[in-house]
Every structure is written in C-alpha cells, then in structure tokens.
Coordinates of N, CA and C in Angstrom, one line a residue:
Chain A
X154 N 5.1 4.2 28.1 CA 3.5 4.4 27.3 C 2.6 2.7 27.8
X155 N 2.2 2.8 27.9 CA 1.5 1.9 28.1 C 1.3 0.5 26.7
X156 N 1.3 -0.4 26.4 CA 1.1 -0.7 25.1 C 0.4 -2.4 25.1
X157 N -0.3 -3.1 23.9 CA -0.5 -4.0 23.8 C 0.6 -4.6 23.0
X158 N 0.4 -5.9 23.7 CA 1.7 -6.9 23.3 C 0.8 -8.4 22.6
X159 N 1.4 -8.7 22.0 CA 0.9 -9.5 21.3 C 2.3 -11.3 20.9
X160 N 2.1 -12.5 21.2 CA 2.4 -13.4 21.2 C 2.2 -14.6 20.5
X161 N 2.7 -15.4 19.8 CA 4.2 -15.0 19.5 C 4.3 -13.7 18.2
X162 N 5.5 -14.1 17.2 CA 5.0 -13.2 16.4 C 5.4 -13.3 15.1
X163 N 5.6 -14.2 15.4 CA 5.7 -15.2 14.1 C 6.2 -17.6 14.3
X164 N 4.4 -17.8 13.8 CA 4.5 -19.1 13.9 C 4.0 -19.6 13.1
X165 N 4.9 -20.8 12.7 CA 4.5 -22.0 12.0 C 3.8 -23.2 12.0
X166 N 2.7 -23.3 11.1 CA 2.1 -24.5 12.1 C 1.5 -25.4 10.0
X167 N 1.2 -26.7 10.8 CA 0.6 -27.5 9.5 C -0.6 -27.4 9.6
X168 N -1.2 -27.4 8.1 CA -2.2 -27.8 7.9 C -3.5 -28.6 9.4
X169 N -4.6 -27.9 9.4 CA -5.6 -29.2 10.1 C -4.6 -28.5 12.0
X170 N -3.9 -28.1 12.3 CA -3.6 -28.1 13.5 C -4.0 -26.6 14.4
X171 N -4.3 -26.9 15.8 CA -5.1 -25.9 16.2 C -3.5 -24.5 16.7
X172 N -4.5 -23.4 16.9 CA -3.2 -22.6 17.0 C -4.0 -21.9 18.0
X173 N -3.2 -21.0 18.9 CA -3.6 -20.1 20.0 C -2.9 -18.6 19.8
X174 N -3.2 -17.5 19.4 CA -2.8 -16.6 19.2 C -3.1 -15.3 20.4
X175 N -2.0 -14.9 20.9 CA -1.7 -14.3 22.5 C -1.6 -12.8 22.5
X176 N -3.0 -12.0 23.2 CA -3.0 -10.6 23.2 C -2.7 -10.2 24.8
X177 N -1.8 -9.8 25.4 CA -2.6 -8.4 26.5 C -2.4 -6.9 26.3
X178 N -4.1 -7.0 26.2 CA -4.4 -5.5 26.0 C -4.0 -4.4 27.3
X179 N -3.9 -3.3 26.6 CA -3.7 -2.5 28.0 C -5.0 -2.6 28.8
X180 N -3.7 -2.8 30.5 CA -4.8 -2.7 31.7 C -6.5 -2.4 31.6
X181 N -6.6 -0.7 31.6 CA -7.6 -0.5 31.5 C -8.3 -0.4 30.7
X182 N -7.9 -1.2 30.0 CA -9.3 -1.2 28.3 C -10.4 -2.2 28.1
X183 N -11.2 -2.1 28.4 CA -12.4 -2.8 28.4 C -12.9 -3.6 26.8
X184 N -12.1 -2.6 26.1 CA -13.2 -3.7 24.3 C -12.0 -4.4 24.1
X185 N -11.8 -4.9 23.7 CA -10.7 -6.2 22.9 C -11.6 -6.5 21.8
X186 N -10.9 -6.8 20.5 CA -10.7 -6.8 19.3 C -9.4 -7.1 18.7
X187 N -9.8 -8.4 17.3 CA -8.7 -9.1 16.6 C -9.1 -9.2 15.3
X188 N -8.3 -8.5 14.8 CA -8.6 -8.6 13.2 C -7.2 -9.0 12.3
X189 N -7.3 -9.1 11.5 CA -6.5 -10.5 10.3 C -5.9 -9.0 8.7
X190 N -4.7 -9.5 8.6 CA -4.3 -8.8 7.2 C -3.8 -10.0 6.4
X191 N -4.6 -10.2 5.6 CA -3.4 -11.0 4.5 C -2.6 -10.4 3.6
X192 N -1.1 -10.7 3.6 CA -0.5 -10.5 3.4 C -0.5 -8.8 2.2
X193 N 0.0 -7.8 2.5 CA -0.3 -6.1 1.8 C -2.0 -6.5 1.2
X194 N -3.0 -6.7 2.3 CA -4.1 -6.3 1.8 C -5.0 -5.5 3.0
X195 N -5.9 -6.1 3.4 CA -7.0 -4.9 4.2 C -7.0 -5.7 5.0
X196 N -6.8 -4.4 6.0 CA -7.1 -5.1 7.3 C -8.4 -5.4 7.6
X197 N -8.8 -6.6 8.3 CA -10.8 -7.8 7.8 C -10.9 -7.8 10.1
X198 N -12.0 -7.5 10.1 CA -12.1 -6.9 11.4 C -12.6 -9.0 11.7
X199 N -12.3 -9.5 13.1 CA -12.8 -10.8 13.1 C -14.0 -10.7 14.1
X200 N -13.7 -9.6 15.2 CA -14.5 -10.4 16.2 C -14.0 -9.3 17.4
X201 N -15.1 -8.4 18.0 CA -15.3 -7.9 19.1 C -15.6 -8.2 20.6
X202 N -14.6 -8.1 22.1 CA -15.3 -8.6 23.3 C -15.5 -7.6 23.9
X203 N -16.6 -7.8 24.6 CA -16.5 -6.8 26.0 C -17.9 -7.4 27.3
X204 N -16.7 -7.2 28.0 CA -18.0 -7.8 29.5 C -17.4 -9.4 29.2
X205 N -16.4 -10.1 29.0 CA -16.4 -11.3 28.7 C -17.2 -12.3 27.6
X206 N -17.7 -11.5 26.8 CA -18.2 -12.0 25.4 C -18.0 -11.6 24.3
X207 N -18.1 -12.1 23.4 CA -18.6 -11.5 22.3 C -19.6 -10.5 22.2
X208 N -19.2 -9.5 21.5 CA -20.0 -8.1 20.7 C -20.8 -8.6 19.6
X209 N -19.9 -8.4 18.9 CA -19.6 -8.7 17.6 C -18.9 -9.4 16.5
X210 N -19.0 -10.4 15.7 CA -18.1 -10.8 14.8 C -18.6 -11.3 13.4
X211 N -17.4 -11.0 12.3 CA -17.1 -11.3 11.0 C -17.8 -12.3 10.8
X212 N -18.3 -12.8 9.4 CA -18.8 -13.8 8.4 C -17.6 -14.6 8.6
X213 N -16.3 -13.5 8.6 CA -14.3 -14.7 8.7 C -15.2 -15.9 9.6
X214 N -15.6 -15.2 11.7 CA -15.0 -15.4 12.5 C -16.0 -16.6 12.2
X215 N -15.7 -17.8 11.7 CA -16.9 -18.9 11.8 C -16.5 -20.5 12.8
X216 N -17.3 -20.8 13.3 CA -17.0 -22.1 14.1 C -15.5 -22.5 14.5
X217 N -14.6 -21.9 13.3 CA -12.9 -22.8 13.3 C -12.6 -21.5 14.2
X218 N -13.0 -20.4 14.6 CA -12.7 -19.2 15.8 C -13.4 -19.0 17.4
X219 N -11.7 -19.2 18.2 CA -13.0 -18.6 19.1 C -12.0 -17.8 19.6
X220 N -12.6 -17.3 20.9 CA -12.2 -16.0 21.4 C -12.3 -16.7 22.6
X221 N -11.3 -16.0 23.9 CA -11.3 -15.9 25.1 C -10.2 -15.4 26.0
X222 N -11.1 -14.8 26.9 CA -10.3 -14.6 28.1 C -10.2 -14.8 29.6
X223 N -8.8 -15.3 29.6 CA -8.8 -17.1 30.5 C -8.5 -16.1 31.5
X224 N -7.9 -14.9 32.1 CA -7.8 -13.9 33.1 C -8.4 -12.7 32.8
X225 N -7.1 -12.3 34.0 CA -7.8 -10.8 33.8 C -6.6 -9.9 33.0
X226 N -5.8 -10.7 32.3 CA -5.1 -10.1 31.2 C -4.5 -10.2 30.2
X227 N -5.5 -11.7 29.8 CA -5.0 -12.2 28.1 C -6.1 -12.5 27.5
X228 N -5.6 -12.4 26.7 CA -7.1 -12.1 25.0 C -6.7 -13.6 23.9
X229 N -7.4 -14.0 24.2 CA -6.6 -15.2 22.6 C -7.4 -15.4 21.4
X230 N -6.8 -15.7 20.6 CA -7.2 -16.1 19.3 C -7.4 -17.6 18.9
X231 N -8.4 -18.6 18.7 CA -7.8 -19.8 19.0 C -8.7 -20.0 17.7
X232 N -7.2 -21.0 16.9 CA -8.1 -21.8 15.4 C -7.7 -23.0 15.5
X233 N -9.5 -23.4 15.6 CA -8.6 -25.2 15.8 C -8.4 -25.5 14.5
X234 N -8.8 -25.5 13.5 CA -7.6 -26.4 13.1 C -7.4 -25.6 11.4
X235 N -6.4 -25.7 11.3 CA -5.9 -24.1 10.4 C -5.9 -24.7 9.0
X236 N -6.4 -23.8 7.7 CA -6.3 -24.4 6.8 C -4.9 -23.6 5.7
X237 N -5.0 -23.6 5.2 CA -4.1 -22.6 4.4 C -3.9 -21.6 4.2
X238 N -5.1 -21.0 3.9 CA -6.0 -19.6 3.5 C -5.7 -18.5 5.2
X239 N -5.7 -19.0 6.6 CA -5.5 -18.6 7.7 C -4.6 -18.2 7.4
X240 N -2.8 -18.6 6.9 CA -1.9 -17.6 6.8 C -2.3 -15.8 6.7
X241 N -2.0 -15.1 7.9 CA -1.9 -13.6 7.6 C -0.9 -13.4 8.7
X242 N -1.0 -11.9 9.4 CA -1.2 -11.4 10.1 C -1.6 -11.2 11.1
X243 N -2.8 -11.7 11.8 CA -3.0 -11.1 13.7 C -2.8 -10.0 14.6
X244 N -3.8 -9.4 14.3 CA -3.7 -7.9 15.1 C -4.4 -8.4 16.2
X245 N -4.1 -7.5 17.4 CA -5.0 -7.6 18.7 C -5.0 -6.4 18.4
X246 N -6.3 -5.6 19.2 CA -6.3 -4.6 19.1 C -7.2 -4.4 20.5
X247 N -6.9 -2.8 21.4 CA -7.9 -2.9 22.7 C -8.8 -1.3 22.7
X248 N -9.2 -0.7 22.9 CA -9.8 0.4 23.6 C -9.9 0.9 25.3
X249 N -10.4 1.6 25.1 CA -10.9 2.0 26.9 C -12.5 2.0 26.1
X250 N -13.0 3.1 25.6 CA -14.5 3.4 25.2 C -15.1 3.3 24.4
X251 N -16.0 2.8 24.2 CA -16.7 2.6 23.1 C -17.4 3.7 22.4
X252 N -16.7 4.3 20.7 CA -18.3 5.2 19.7 C -16.8 6.4 19.9
X253 N -15.4 6.6 21.3 CA -15.3 7.7 21.3 C -13.7 7.1 21.3
X254 N -13.3 6.5 21.2 CA -11.5 6.2 21.9 C -11.4 5.3 20.8
X255 N -10.3 6.1 20.1 CA -9.2 5.4 19.7 C -8.8 3.9 19.9
X256 N -8.4 2.9 18.8 CA -7.5 1.8 18.8 C -6.5 1.7 19.6
X257 N -5.4 0.8 20.2 CA -4.3 0.6 20.3 C -4.4 -1.1 19.6
X258 N -3.3 -0.8 19.2 CA -3.2 -2.2 18.4 C -1.5 -2.2 18.4
X259 N -1.6 -4.4 18.8 CA -0.5 -5.0 19.2 C 0.5 -4.9 17.7
X260 N 1.5 -5.1 17.8 CA 2.6 -5.4 15.9 C 2.1 -6.4 15.6
X261 N 1.3 -7.6 16.2 CA 0.7 -8.4 15.3 C 1.8 -9.9 15.5
X262 N 1.2 -11.3 15.0 CA 1.7 -12.1 14.3 C 1.4 -13.0 14.0
X263 N 2.9 -13.2 13.0 CA 1.9 -13.7 11.9 C 2.0 -15.0 11.4
X264 N 0.5 -15.7 11.3 CA 0.7 -17.4 10.8 C 1.2 -17.9 9.3
X265 N 1.5 -18.8 9.1 CA 2.1 -19.3 8.2 C 1.2 -21.0 8.8
X266 N 0.5 -21.2 7.5 CA 0.3 -22.6 7.3 C 1.1 -23.3 6.4
X267 N 1.3 -24.2 7.1 CA 2.3 -25.2 5.8 C 1.3 -25.9 5.1
Chain B
X147 N -17.0 -6.3 0.7 CA -16.3 -5.3 1.6 C -16.8 -4.9 2.2
X148 N -15.7 -4.9 3.8 CA -16.0 -4.9 5.5 C -16.8 -3.7 5.3
X149 N -16.6 -2.5 4.8 CA -16.7 -1.3 4.7 C -16.6 -0.3 3.3
X150 N -16.1 0.2 3.5 CA -15.4 0.9 2.4 C -14.2 1.4 1.6
X151 N -14.6 1.8 0.9 CA -13.1 1.7 -0.1 C -12.3 3.1 0.5
X152 N -11.2 3.1 0.2 CA -10.3 4.5 -0.3 C -9.4 4.5 -1.6
X153 N -9.3 5.5 -1.7 CA -8.3 5.9 -3.2 C -7.6 7.7 -3.1
X154 N -6.7 7.4 -3.6 CA -6.2 6.1 -4.4 C -6.0 4.9 -4.5
X155 N -5.9 3.9 -4.4 CA -4.7 2.2 -3.8 C -3.3 2.6 -3.6
X156 N -3.1 3.5 -4.8 CA -1.8 4.3 -4.0 C -1.1 5.2 -4.7
X157 N -0.1 6.0 -3.9 CA 0.1 7.2 -4.4 C 1.4 7.8 -3.9
X158 N 2.3 8.0 -5.7 CA 4.1 8.5 -5.2 C 3.8 10.2 -5.1
X159 N 4.4 10.8 -4.5 CA 4.4 11.6 -4.3 C 6.5 12.2 -4.2
X160 N 6.5 13.8 -4.5 CA 7.7 14.3 -3.8 C 7.4 14.8 -2.7
X161 N 8.6 14.8 -1.7 CA 9.1 15.4 -0.5 C 8.7 16.5 -0.6
X162 N 7.8 17.3 0.2 CA 7.5 18.4 0.4 C 6.3 18.8 -0.3
X163 N 5.7 18.2 -1.3 CA 4.0 17.8 -2.0 C 3.1 17.5 -0.5
X164 N 1.7 18.1 -1.2 CA 0.9 17.4 -0.6 C -0.3 16.3 -0.5
X165 N 0.2 15.1 0.3 CA -1.5 13.8 -0.5 C -1.8 13.7 0.2
X166 N -2.9 13.4 -0.8 CA -4.3 13.5 -0.6 C -4.6 12.8 -0.8
X167 N -5.7 11.7 0.4 CA -6.5 10.3 -0.1 C -7.6 10.3 0.9
X168 N -8.6 9.4 -0.2 CA -10.5 9.3 0.1 C -11.0 8.0 0.7
X169 N -11.7 8.3 1.3 CA -11.9 7.1 2.2 C -13.4 7.3 1.9
X170 N -14.4 6.1 1.4 CA -15.7 6.0 1.5 C -16.1 5.4 1.8
X171 N -17.5 5.3 2.7 CA -17.8 4.5 3.9 C -18.9 3.9 3.8
X172 N -20.2 2.6 5.1 CA -21.6 2.1 3.9 C -21.9 2.5 5.5
X173 N -22.0 2.7 6.6 CA -22.9 2.9 7.5 C -22.5 3.9 8.4
X174 N -23.7 4.0 9.4 CA -24.3 5.1 10.1 C -22.5 5.3 11.1
X175 N -21.7 6.5 11.3 CA -21.1 6.4 12.3 C -21.4 7.4 13.4
X176 N -20.3 6.7 14.4 CA -20.0 7.9 15.9 C -18.6 8.3 15.4
X177 N -17.9 8.2 14.7 CA -16.3 8.7 14.4 C -16.3 8.1 13.4
X178 N -14.8 8.8 12.6 CA -13.9 8.1 11.6 C -12.8 8.5 12.4
X179 N -11.9 7.2 12.4 CA -10.5 7.9 12.3 C -9.6 7.4 11.3
X180 N -8.5 8.0 11.5 CA -7.5 7.5 10.5 C -5.9 7.1 10.7
X181 N -5.4 5.7 10.3 CA -4.4 5.0 10.9 C -3.2 5.0 10.1
X182 N -1.9 4.7 10.5 CA -1.3 4.4 9.8 C -0.6 3.4 10.0
X183 N 0.6 2.8 8.7 CA 0.8 1.0 9.2 C 1.9 1.4 8.5
X184 N 3.1 1.4 9.2 CA 4.5 0.4 8.7 C 4.7 -0.6 8.1
X185 N 4.9 -0.9 6.8 CA 5.6 -2.0 6.7 C 5.6 -3.2 7.6
X186 N 5.0 -4.6 7.9 CA 4.7 -5.3 8.1 C 4.2 -5.1 10.5
X187 N 3.8 -4.3 10.3 CA 3.9 -3.0 11.7 C 2.1 -3.1 12.1
X188 N 2.1 -2.8 13.5 CA 1.1 -2.5 13.4 C 0.8 -1.6 13.2
X189 N -0.8 -1.0 13.3 CA -1.2 0.0 12.9 C -1.4 1.5 14.1
X190 N -1.3 2.5 13.8 CA -1.2 3.3 14.7 C -1.7 4.7 14.2
X191 N -2.7 4.8 15.2 CA -4.3 5.9 15.4 C -3.0 6.8 14.8
X192 N -3.4 8.3 14.2 CA -4.1 9.7 13.9 C -4.2 10.6 15.0
X193 N -5.8 10.4 13.4 CA -6.4 11.6 14.0 C -7.8 10.8 14.0
X194 N -9.2 11.4 14.8 CA -10.4 11.6 14.5 C -10.9 12.4 14.7
X195 N -12.0 12.1 13.7 CA -13.2 13.1 13.4 C -14.3 12.5 14.1
X196 N -15.3 13.4 14.5 CA -16.6 12.8 15.3 C -17.7 13.1 14.1
X197 N -18.5 12.1 14.3 CA -19.9 12.6 12.8 C -20.9 14.1 13.1
X198 N -20.5 14.5 13.7 CA -20.9 16.5 14.2 C -20.1 17.1 13.5
X199 N -18.1 16.2 13.6 CA -17.9 17.5 13.1 C -17.6 17.5 11.1
X200 N -17.1 19.0 11.0 CA -16.9 18.7 9.2 C -15.3 18.4 8.8
X201 N -14.2 19.2 9.8 CA -13.6 19.1 9.5 C -12.4 19.3 11.0
X202 N -11.2 18.4 11.3 CA -10.4 18.8 12.1 C -8.8 18.8 11.5
X203 N -8.2 19.1 12.5 CA -6.2 19.4 12.3 C -5.4 19.1 13.7
X204 N -4.5 18.3 13.0 CA -3.4 17.9 13.8 C -2.1 17.9 13.4
X205 N -1.2 18.9 14.0 CA -0.7 19.0 13.2 C -0.1 18.8 11.3
X206 N 0.9 18.2 10.7 CA 0.3 18.8 9.0 C -0.7 18.0 8.9
X207 N -1.8 17.5 9.6 CA -2.7 16.1 9.2 C -3.7 17.4 9.0
X208 N -5.2 17.2 7.8 CA -5.9 18.2 8.0 C -7.1 16.2 7.3
X209 N -8.4 16.3 8.8 CA -8.8 15.5 7.9 C -10.7 16.5 7.7
X210 N -11.5 15.7 6.4 CA -12.5 16.8 6.6 C -14.1 15.0 6.4
X211 N -14.7 15.6 6.6 CA -15.6 14.3 7.0 C -17.3 14.8 6.4
X212 N -17.9 14.5 5.2 CA -19.0 14.5 4.7 C -20.1 13.4 5.1
X213 N -20.4 13.4 5.8 CA -21.8 12.3 6.2 C -22.7 12.2 5.5
X214 N -22.9 13.0 4.4 CA -24.3 12.6 3.7 C -24.0 12.5 2.9
X215 N -22.1 12.2 1.7 CA -22.1 11.4 1.2 C -21.4 10.4 1.6
X216 N -20.8 10.2 2.9 CA -20.6 8.7 3.4 C -19.2 9.0 3.0
X217 N -18.3 10.3 3.2 CA -16.6 9.9 3.0 C -16.3 11.2 3.8
X218 N -14.7 10.6 3.6 CA -13.9 11.2 4.4 C -12.4 11.2 3.3
X219 N -11.7 12.2 3.8 CA -10.5 12.7 3.3 C -9.7 13.3 4.1
X220 N -8.0 12.2 3.6 CA -7.2 12.8 4.7 C -6.1 14.3 4.0
X221 N -5.7 14.9 4.3 CA -4.8 16.0 4.0 C -3.2 16.0 4.9
X222 N -2.1 15.2 4.0 CA -1.0 15.4 4.7 C 0.2 16.9 3.7
X223 N 0.5 17.6 4.5 CA 0.6 18.3 4.0 C 2.3 18.7 4.3
X224 N 3.7 19.2 3.1 CA 4.7 19.5 2.9 C 5.3 17.8 3.7
X225 N 5.1 16.8 2.8 CA 4.5 15.2 3.2 C 6.6 15.6 3.1
X226 N 7.1 14.4 4.0 CA 8.3 13.9 4.2 C 8.6 12.2 3.9
X227 N 10.2 12.2 3.9 CA 10.3 10.7 3.0 C 9.7 9.9 4.6
X228 N 9.6 10.2 6.3 CA 9.3 9.4 6.3 C 7.5 9.2 6.9
X229 N 6.9 9.5 6.0 CA 5.5 9.6 6.4 C 5.6 8.1 4.8
X230 N 6.2 7.8 4.6 CA 5.9 6.8 3.3 C 5.2 5.3 4.6
X231 N 4.0 5.2 4.5 CA 3.4 4.4 5.0 C 2.5 3.9 4.5
X232 N 1.2 2.8 4.6 CA -0.3 2.9 4.4 C -1.1 3.4 4.9
X233 N -2.2 4.3 4.8 CA -3.0 4.6 5.4 C -4.4 4.2 5.5
X234 N -5.4 4.2 6.7 CA -6.4 3.8 7.2 C -8.0 4.0 6.9
X235 N -8.3 4.2 6.2 CA -9.3 5.1 7.4 C -10.4 3.8 8.4
X236 N -10.8 4.5 9.2 CA -11.6 3.1 9.7 C -13.1 4.0 10.3
X237 N -14.1 3.1 10.5 CA -15.1 3.8 10.8 C -15.7 3.0 12.0
X238 N -15.9 3.7 13.5 CA -17.3 3.5 14.4 C -18.0 3.4 13.8
X239 N -18.7 2.2 14.0 CA -19.9 1.9 13.6 C -20.9 2.5 14.9
X240 N -22.0 3.3 15.1 CA -23.2 3.6 15.3 C -23.4 2.2 16.1
X241 N -23.4 2.7 17.6 CA -24.7 1.8 18.2 C -24.3 -0.3 18.1
X242 N -23.5 -0.2 17.5 CA -21.9 -1.7 17.8 C -20.8 -1.4 17.5
X243 N -20.3 -2.9 18.4 CA -19.0 -2.8 18.9 C -17.9 -3.1 17.5
X244 N -18.5 -2.2 16.6 CA -17.8 -2.8 14.7 C -16.4 -1.6 15.3
X245 N -15.7 -2.4 14.5 CA -14.6 -0.9 14.0 C -13.6 -1.5 12.7
X246 N -14.2 -1.3 11.4 CA -14.1 -2.2 10.1 C -12.9 -0.4 9.3
X247 N -11.8 -1.4 8.8 CA -10.7 -0.5 7.9 C -11.5 -0.5 6.4
X248 N -11.2 0.4 5.6 CA -11.0 0.5 4.3 C -9.4 -0.4 3.8
X249 N -9.7 -0.3 2.5 CA -8.9 -1.3 1.3 C -7.4 -0.2 2.1
X250 N -7.2 0.8 2.6 CA -5.8 1.5 2.5 C -5.3 2.0 0.6
X251 N -4.4 3.3 2.1 CA -3.7 3.8 0.4 C -2.4 4.0 0.7
X252 N -1.7 3.1 -0.5 CA -0.1 2.9 0.2 C 0.3 4.1 -0.3
X253 N 1.5 5.1 0.3 CA 1.7 6.4 0.4 C 3.1 6.2 0.2
X254 N 4.3 6.4 -0.8 CA 5.4 6.6 -1.2 C 6.3 8.0 -1.1
X255 N 6.6 8.6 -0.3 CA 7.2 10.0 -0.4 C 8.8 10.0 -1.1
X256 N 9.1 10.4 -2.3 CA 10.5 10.2 -2.5 C 10.9 11.5 -2.1
X257 N 12.6 11.0 -1.2 CA 13.1 12.2 -1.5 C 13.6 12.8 -2.3

C-alpha cells in the first residue's frame, strides 16, 4: 500500500542550527501538508502546498520556516535557526483531492532542540 | 485554538462499552474527518462525513454531524483494548486548502 515516508525519524540539534525534515508523499497526490505536535498536545497545522507554492500557512509558520519541493518526489520543511520551543513531532501528510480526500500521514520526525 | 475543541479530553471505559467523543469547530466546512493516533505514531484516517450528511457508519464507528451547531460526534461501539488511542476530528475548510485538527480525546479501553 502506498505510504508517506519521513526522514529522519529523530533528529537532535543545537539551538540556532538549521534543520531540514524530509518527506516523500504518495506519488499521485497533489496536496501536501506539514503539521507539528508538541508532546501529548494537539496537532497544529503549519502549511499546505499545492502546485509548487504555499496555499495556506498558520501563524506558527513564520520566517524561520520554509517548504520546498525540490524534485518530483521530495517535500521538505526547513527551520532556519531552531529554538527550544521547536522541539516537537513534525508530520508530513498528502492527499489526492482537495475537499473530499483523506489525508495520509507519515510516521513523523521527532525534533529535539538542545 | 486553530479550530475547535473535543471533549472529553480523556475517556476511560471497560472493554465492550461504547465510547462517545464530541468535536466542535468554528468555520464553514466541506467535510469533517476523524483520525486515530496511537502513541508516538502518525495519524490514520477513520471516517469522513460531508457537510450535507448527518450520519455515517463504518463498521463499529458511527459519526454524526450538525452543521447548525458546528459539532460532530464519534461513537465507537463494543470497544476493544486495541481501540486505545487518541482520536482527533479534523475539518476541511471550505474554499481553502486548510485542514485543522481538534485537541483530541485520549481513549483508554481497559481489558
């Protein structure tokens, strides 16, 4: 069964360092998303992406964050200068259709900022 | 809050009992979906109900939607220990590529 894959599964970084989280969405999907979940808390929308550009972003997704689809398969989330409060699970999701389709999630990347 | 709230925040029941979780949201929606998350894992889609539907069933799951009250409920019948997880509602916002999750209900089903 097709699945969304995320790497790395866990990354530890020092405050102020840049981090890139990678996702491979399901191949025929057109809409891509990043979410964040601080331990045990709610799943927060960060950004949606379609047709090689950002569709929507939340107030969390400030200038420190960026997303890119550098080739036909990868979808990346970059945090330029990490802060302690960026420590969280980051989930990538994709879906085929807007408005009617379910989201398919990866297993997440755990980011720990020291 | 990005979207809505769910209640209860936590629910503990015995195997075989029914579990009901409620979700409220704020905006106009295309559809509402329920997801399950096992601890530390990704979210898995359970069921989708469109804005023009009032009730939907899938196996042991029953979902209702009241758009006038901007609320939904998820009923899991004859619960099993394997149903222990967090359950989230998610709203697909009308005309926007936004997909917001509620705060979740942690369900514990005791064997």
